[in-house]
Amino acid sequence: MDLHDFDDVAMNYDYYLPSIGVIAENFIEFHLSFAEKYGKNGILDIACGTGALTIPLAKAGYNVTALDLSAPMIEVTREKLQNENLQVELIVGNMTDFKIDRKFSLVMIARSGFIHLTTPKEQRQTLMNIKDHLTDGGVLTFNHFQPYPIIQAERMQAVPEAYFLRSEYINHEGKKERIYNAATYDHITQVMSGSWKFETLNDDGNVIDTRIRPIAMRHTYRQEMMYLLELCGFEILNCYNDYCYNEARDNSIWILKNKI
């Protein structure tokens, strides 16, 4: 299992996400602009999580199908959609092998869902599976982090139990929680693996609950990704560093066209 497969993580996801600094500027506007340009014949939101992109797309009137491997995440999205009286097809499935009996003109994997594919085989299977679900000339967008050699070197020397404080936040029950991270890096597989430790505190600041949740991410270099995309039959339209359309440096936000 991965971090996102647990009920407690799904319930608290929207609460702790701002505290760990991954709420990206212009995230929704960026994707809505591509929806307007390419999403007329249906949008597939892969690794939809708790609906950060699904909800705005549905509100904007697009025909959206949302998929996630985590059933708890899907349930949070379902509740949000019901509260907004929005209609979206929700699917619990793996991006590597899902099957939907239709094609889409736009597929999105937002918030770095692609990095949780931990082998080149899974990456290739996912890209080929998405290609099968894209219309001719359809567009795929996803992002991943450029590897940081300094951080990689540090994690190669780390031990699995070497936790460091990542953030503090107020959970869905109104209680204070701390998040600790621990990770090691395998330079052969290019996988950063480890765990998140969640501590719940009472009003006196004492720990009353501790939960350990695993997580793994593969580091993929941009040149490596370019070859993979070419081999899987995609044309690279653009590659950005962020959702403000800046030149790719630390991050790679890919805009790809399905070659006919």
Tab-separated table of C-alpha atoms in Angstrom:
chain	number	residue	atom	x	y	z
A	1	MET	CA	0.000	0.000	0.000
A	2	ASP	CA	0.984	3.615	-0.483
A	3	LEU	CA	0.419	6.739	1.577
A	4	HIS	CA	-2.760	7.673	-0.270
A	5	ASP	CA	-4.490	4.318	0.198
A	6	PHE	CA	-5.315	4.954	3.860
A	7	ASP	CA	-8.623	6.427	5.060
A	8	ASP	CA	-6.967	8.819	7.520
A	9	VAL	CA	-4.678	10.248	4.837
A	10	ALA	CA	-7.582	10.806	2.449
A	11	MET	CA	-9.685	12.485	5.151
A	12	ASN	CA	-6.846	14.838	6.086
A	13	TYR	CA	-5.320	15.371	2.639
A	14	ASP	CA	-6.903	18.764	1.959
A	15	TYR	CA	-6.036	19.890	5.497
A	16	TYR	CA	-2.314	19.096	5.493
A	17	LEU	CA	-1.488	19.794	1.844
A	18	PRO	CA	-1.110	23.582	2.271
A	19	SER	CA	1.227	23.017	5.239
A	20	ILE	CA	3.775	21.038	3.214
A	21	GLY	CA	4.130	23.711	0.553
A	22	VAL	CA	2.817	21.959	-2.550
A	23	ILE	CA	-0.120	24.205	-3.424
A	24	ALA	CA	1.104	25.521	-6.758
A	25	GLU	CA	0.377	29.004	-8.074
A	26	ASN	CA	-1.959	29.082	-11.079
A	27	PHE	CA	-2.638	25.323	-10.797
A	28	ILE	CA	-6.354	25.474	-11.573
A	29	GLU	CA	-6.089	28.278	-14.147
A	30	PHE	CA	-3.358	26.382	-16.016
A	31	HIS	CA	-5.432	23.226	-16.356
A	32	LEU	CA	-8.639	25.080	-17.186
A	33	SER	CA	-6.837	26.786	-20.060
A	34	PHE	CA	-5.880	23.393	-21.491
A	35	ALA	CA	-9.386	22.121	-20.898
A	36	GLU	CA	-10.745	24.993	-22.968
A	37	LYS	CA	-8.259	24.278	-25.759
A	38	TYR	CA	-8.272	20.476	-25.833
A	39	GLY	CA	-11.070	19.142	-23.605
A	40	LYS	CA	-14.119	19.487	-25.829
A	41	ASN	CA	-14.364	15.715	-26.415
A	42	GLY	CA	-13.992	14.628	-22.811
A	43	ILE	CA	-11.393	14.913	-20.054
A	44	LEU	CA	-9.880	12.099	-18.031
A	45	ASP	CA	-8.459	13.235	-14.674
A	46	ILE	CA	-6.011	10.512	-13.574
A	47	ALA	CA	-4.791	10.334	-9.965
A	48	CYS	CA	-7.609	12.735	-9.171
A	49	GLY	CA	-7.043	12.505	-5.410
A	50	THR	CA	-9.647	14.471	-3.499
A	51	GLY	CA	-10.852	16.345	-6.573
A	52	ALA	CA	-8.558	19.382	-6.667
A	53	LEU	CA	-8.901	19.457	-10.439
A	54	THR	CA	-12.040	17.358	-10.914
A	55	ILE	CA	-14.294	19.842	-9.088
A	56	PRO	CA	-13.211	22.985	-11.027
A	57	LEU	CA	-13.456	21.128	-14.349
A	58	ALA	CA	-16.955	19.900	-13.537
A	59	LYS	CA	-18.022	23.374	-12.397
A	60	ALA	CA	-16.772	24.748	-15.708
A	61	GLY	CA	-19.126	22.384	-17.512
A	62	TYR	CA	-16.663	19.854	-18.937
A	63	ASN	CA	-17.441	16.177	-19.427
A	64	VAL	CA	-15.076	14.727	-16.817
A	65	THR	CA	-14.150	11.204	-15.811
A	66	ALA	CA	-11.959	10.952	-12.714
A	67	LEU	CA	-9.803	7.970	-11.757
A	68	ASP	CA	-7.678	7.167	-8.732
A	69	LEU	CA	-6.072	4.034	-7.304
A	70	SER	CA	-7.173	5.055	-3.800
A	71	ALA	CA	-10.781	4.201	-2.945
A	72	PRO	CA	-10.696	6.516	0.118
A	73	MET	CA	-9.610	9.435	-2.078
A	74	ILE	CA	-12.412	8.702	-4.533
A	75	GLU	CA	-14.942	8.705	-1.685
A	76	VAL	CA	-13.803	12.155	-0.537
A	77	THR	CA	-14.191	13.413	-4.114
A	78	ARG	CA	-17.626	11.798	-4.368
A	79	GLU	CA	-18.819	13.611	-1.247
A	80	LYS	CA	-17.550	16.942	-2.573
A	81	LEU	CA	-19.318	16.412	-5.882
A	82	GLN	CA	-22.575	15.553	-4.122
A	83	ASN	CA	-22.307	18.689	-2.001
A	84	GLU	CA	-21.854	20.755	-5.170
A	85	ASN	CA	-24.578	18.828	-7.049
A	86	LEU	CA	-22.067	17.950	-9.790
A	87	GLN	CA	-22.047	14.868	-12.017
A	88	VAL	CA	-18.708	13.130	-12.694
A	89	GLU	CA	-17.965	9.483	-13.428
A	90	LEU	CA	-15.615	8.251	-10.683
A	91	ILE	CA	-13.476	5.153	-11.157
A	92	VAL	CA	-11.214	3.321	-8.724
A	93	GLY	CA	-8.395	2.020	-10.896
A	94	ASN	CA	-4.678	1.871	-11.579
A	95	MET	CA	-3.329	4.220	-14.231
A	96	THR	CA	-1.204	1.352	-15.573
A	97	ASP	CA	-4.077	-0.859	-16.669
A	98	PHE	CA	-7.478	0.848	-16.345
A	99	LYS	CA	-9.978	0.180	-19.129
A	100	ILE	CA	-12.673	2.670	-20.115
A	101	ASP	CA	-14.889	2.094	-23.139
A	102	ARG	CA	-14.296	5.496	-24.693
A	103	LYS	CA	-11.539	7.896	-25.728
A	104	PHE	CA	-10.746	11.378	-24.450
A	105	SER	CA	-9.353	14.452	-26.148
A	106	LEU	CA	-7.507	15.466	-22.957
A	107	VAL	CA	-5.925	13.415	-20.185
A	108	MET	CA	-4.411	15.063	-17.100
A	109	ILE	CA	-2.263	13.653	-14.298
A	110	ALA	CA	-2.027	16.564	-11.889
A	111	ARG	CA	-0.111	16.963	-8.623
A	112	SER	CA	2.732	14.612	-9.573
A	113	GLY	CA	0.751	11.383	-9.618
A	114	PHE	CA	3.132	10.025	-12.258
A	115	ILE	CA	6.083	9.938	-9.832
A	116	HIS	CA	4.412	7.163	-7.824
A	117	LEU	CA	5.102	4.783	-10.708
A	118	THR	CA	8.267	3.215	-9.329
A	119	THR	CA	9.558	1.225	-12.318
A	120	PRO	CA	10.212	2.070	-15.992
A	121	LYS	CA	7.846	-0.786	-16.880
A	122	GLU	CA	4.979	0.849	-14.961
A	123	GLN	CA	5.764	4.205	-16.568
A	124	ARG	CA	5.723	2.669	-20.049
A	125	GLN	CA	2.525	0.697	-19.354
A	126	THR	CA	0.825	3.866	-18.122
A	127	LEU	CA	1.806	5.941	-21.135
A	128	MET	CA	0.731	3.236	-23.577
A	129	ASN	CA	-2.540	2.730	-21.706
A	130	ILE	CA	-3.252	6.452	-21.795
A	131	LYS	CA	-2.405	6.536	-25.498
A	132	ASP	CA	-5.056	3.858	-26.068
A	133	HIS	CA	-7.603	6.123	-24.355
A	134	LEU	CA	-6.677	9.303	-26.257
A	135	THR	CA	-8.288	10.456	-29.463
A	136	ASP	CA	-6.012	10.915	-32.471
A	137	GLY	CA	-4.119	14.104	-31.746
A	138	GLY	CA	-5.401	14.131	-28.156
A	139	VAL	CA	-3.312	15.775	-25.447
A	140	LEU	CA	-1.763	14.462	-22.230
A	141	THR	CA	-0.334	16.682	-19.512
A	142	PHE	CA	1.495	15.532	-16.382
A	143	ASN	CA	4.351	16.688	-14.198
A	144	HIS	CA	7.284	15.255	-12.273
A	145	PHE	CA	10.150	16.638	-10.229
A	146	GLN	CA	13.647	16.962	-11.605
A	147	PRO	CA	16.008	14.929	-9.369
A	148	TYR	CA	18.204	16.871	-6.938
A	149	PRO	CA	21.647	15.202	-6.684
A	150	ILE	CA	22.365	16.800	-3.298
A	151	ILE	CA	19.151	15.443	-1.781
A	152	GLN	CA	19.751	12.083	-3.435
A	153	ALA	CA	23.221	11.898	-1.871
A	154	GLU	CA	21.819	12.762	1.561
A	155	ARG	CA	19.099	10.106	1.304
A	156	MET	CA	21.604	7.489	0.147
A	157	GLN	CA	23.284	7.890	3.540
A	158	ALA	CA	20.051	8.029	5.532
A	159	VAL	CA	18.455	5.243	7.527
A	160	PRO	CA	14.715	4.445	7.270
A	161	GLU	CA	14.010	5.641	10.835
A	162	ALA	CA	15.671	9.061	10.420
A	163	TYR	CA	12.502	11.159	10.693
A	164	PHE	CA	12.478	14.934	10.378
A	165	LEU	CA	9.616	17.318	11.075
A	166	ARG	CA	7.883	18.278	7.852
A	167	SER	CA	4.917	20.339	9.014
A	168	GLU	CA	2.175	20.985	11.543
A	169	TYR	CA	-1.498	21.403	10.725
A	170	ILE	CA	-5.036	21.072	12.110
A	171	ASN	CA	-6.717	17.854	10.980
A	172	HIS	CA	-10.327	17.273	9.901
A	173	GLU	CA	-11.341	16.732	13.547
A	174	GLY	CA	-9.872	20.073	14.598
A	175	LYS	CA	-6.871	18.476	16.339
A	176	LYS	CA	-3.261	19.500	15.912
A	177	GLU	CA	-1.050	17.047	14.057
A	178	ARG	CA	2.632	16.881	13.179
A	179	ILE	CA	3.973	15.215	10.054
A	180	TYR	CA	7.433	13.668	10.045
A	181	ASN	CA	9.151	12.286	6.938
A	182	ALA	CA	11.860	9.650	6.556
A	183	ALA	CA	13.262	8.471	3.223
A	184	THR	CA	16.157	6.646	1.620
A	185	TYR	CA	17.274	6.717	-2.019
A	186	ASP	CA	18.381	3.792	-4.188
A	187	HIS	CA	20.488	5.148	-7.045
A	188	ILE	CA	20.110	1.896	-9.005
A	189	THR	CA	16.304	1.892	-9.139
A	190	GLN	CA	16.112	5.709	-8.806
A	191	VAL	CA	13.425	5.229	-6.158
A	192	MET	CA	13.026	7.398	-3.061
A	193	SER	CA	11.156	5.290	-0.515
A	194	GLY	CA	10.225	5.852	3.078
A	195	SER	CA	7.303	6.760	5.279
A	196	TRP	CA	5.324	9.594	6.780
A	197	LYS	CA	4.643	9.616	10.500
A	198	PHE	CA	1.515	11.414	11.671
A	199	GLU	CA	1.279	12.387	15.346
A	200	THR	CA	-1.992	13.655	16.807
A	201	LEU	CA	-1.724	15.920	19.845
A	202	ASN	CA	-4.190	16.720	22.618
A	203	ASP	CA	-4.806	20.192	24.008
A	204	ASP	CA	-1.817	19.792	26.357
A	205	GLY	CA	0.525	19.028	23.465
A	206	ASN	CA	0.899	15.349	24.296
A	207	VAL	CA	0.924	12.718	21.531
A	208	ILE	CA	-2.284	10.661	21.656
A	209	ASP	CA	-2.000	8.817	18.343
A	210	THR	CA	0.784	7.857	15.924
A	211	ARG	CA	0.352	6.490	12.406
A	212	ILE	CA	3.081	5.360	9.981
A	213	ARG	CA	2.225	5.445	6.275
A	214	PRO	CA	4.560	4.257	3.463
A	215	ILE	CA	5.398	6.191	0.300
A	216	ALA	CA	7.627	5.614	-2.735
A	217	MET	CA	8.507	7.835	-5.710
A	218	ARG	CA	10.740	7.312	-8.722
A	219	HIS	CA	13.170	10.032	-9.830
A	220	THR	CA	13.136	10.374	-13.610
A	221	TYR	CA	15.584	12.638	-15.408
A	222	ARG	CA	14.232	14.910	-18.126
A	223	GLN	CA	16.353	13.395	-20.890
A	224	GLU	CA	15.250	9.922	-19.800
A	225	MET	CA	11.624	11.035	-19.909
A	226	MET	CA	12.010	12.551	-23.357
A	227	TYR	CA	13.180	9.231	-24.799
A	228	LEU	CA	10.386	7.351	-23.012
A	229	LEU	CA	7.749	9.697	-24.401
A	230	GLU	CA	9.117	9.372	-27.905
A	231	LEU	CA	9.182	5.567	-27.678
A	232	CYS	CA	5.566	5.554	-26.475
A	233	GLY	CA	4.387	7.595	-29.443
A	234	PHE	CA	3.977	11.092	-27.998
A	235	GLU	CA	5.010	14.396	-29.514
A	236	ILE	CA	6.292	16.947	-26.987
A	237	LEU	CA	4.441	20.221	-27.457
A	238	ASN	CA	5.878	22.057	-24.439
A	239	CYS	CA	7.678	21.503	-21.155
A	240	TYR	CA	7.300	24.025	-18.319
A	241	ASN	CA	8.819	24.515	-14.895
A	242	ASP	CA	5.568	25.596	-13.257
A	243	TYR	CA	1.953	26.441	-13.931
A	244	CYS	CA	2.933	30.002	-14.846
A	245	TYR	CA	4.523	28.741	-18.089
A	246	ASN	CA	8.124	29.414	-17.045
A	247	GLU	CA	10.932	27.507	-18.749
A	248	ALA	CA	11.548	24.017	-17.340
A	249	ARG	CA	14.314	23.852	-14.735
A	250	ASP	CA	13.558	22.159	-11.401
A	251	ASN	CA	10.240	20.652	-12.495
A	252	SER	CA	8.955	19.267	-15.768
A	253	ILE	CA	5.322	19.863	-16.687
A	254	TRP	CA	4.846	18.020	-19.956
A	255	ILE	CA	2.331	18.907	-22.656
A	256	LEU	CA	2.154	15.988	-25.106
A	257	LYS	CA	0.261	15.161	-28.258
A	258	ASN	CA	-0.834	11.670	-29.211
A	259	LYS	CA	0.811	10.957	-32.546
A	260	ILE	CA	-1.518	9.480	-35.126
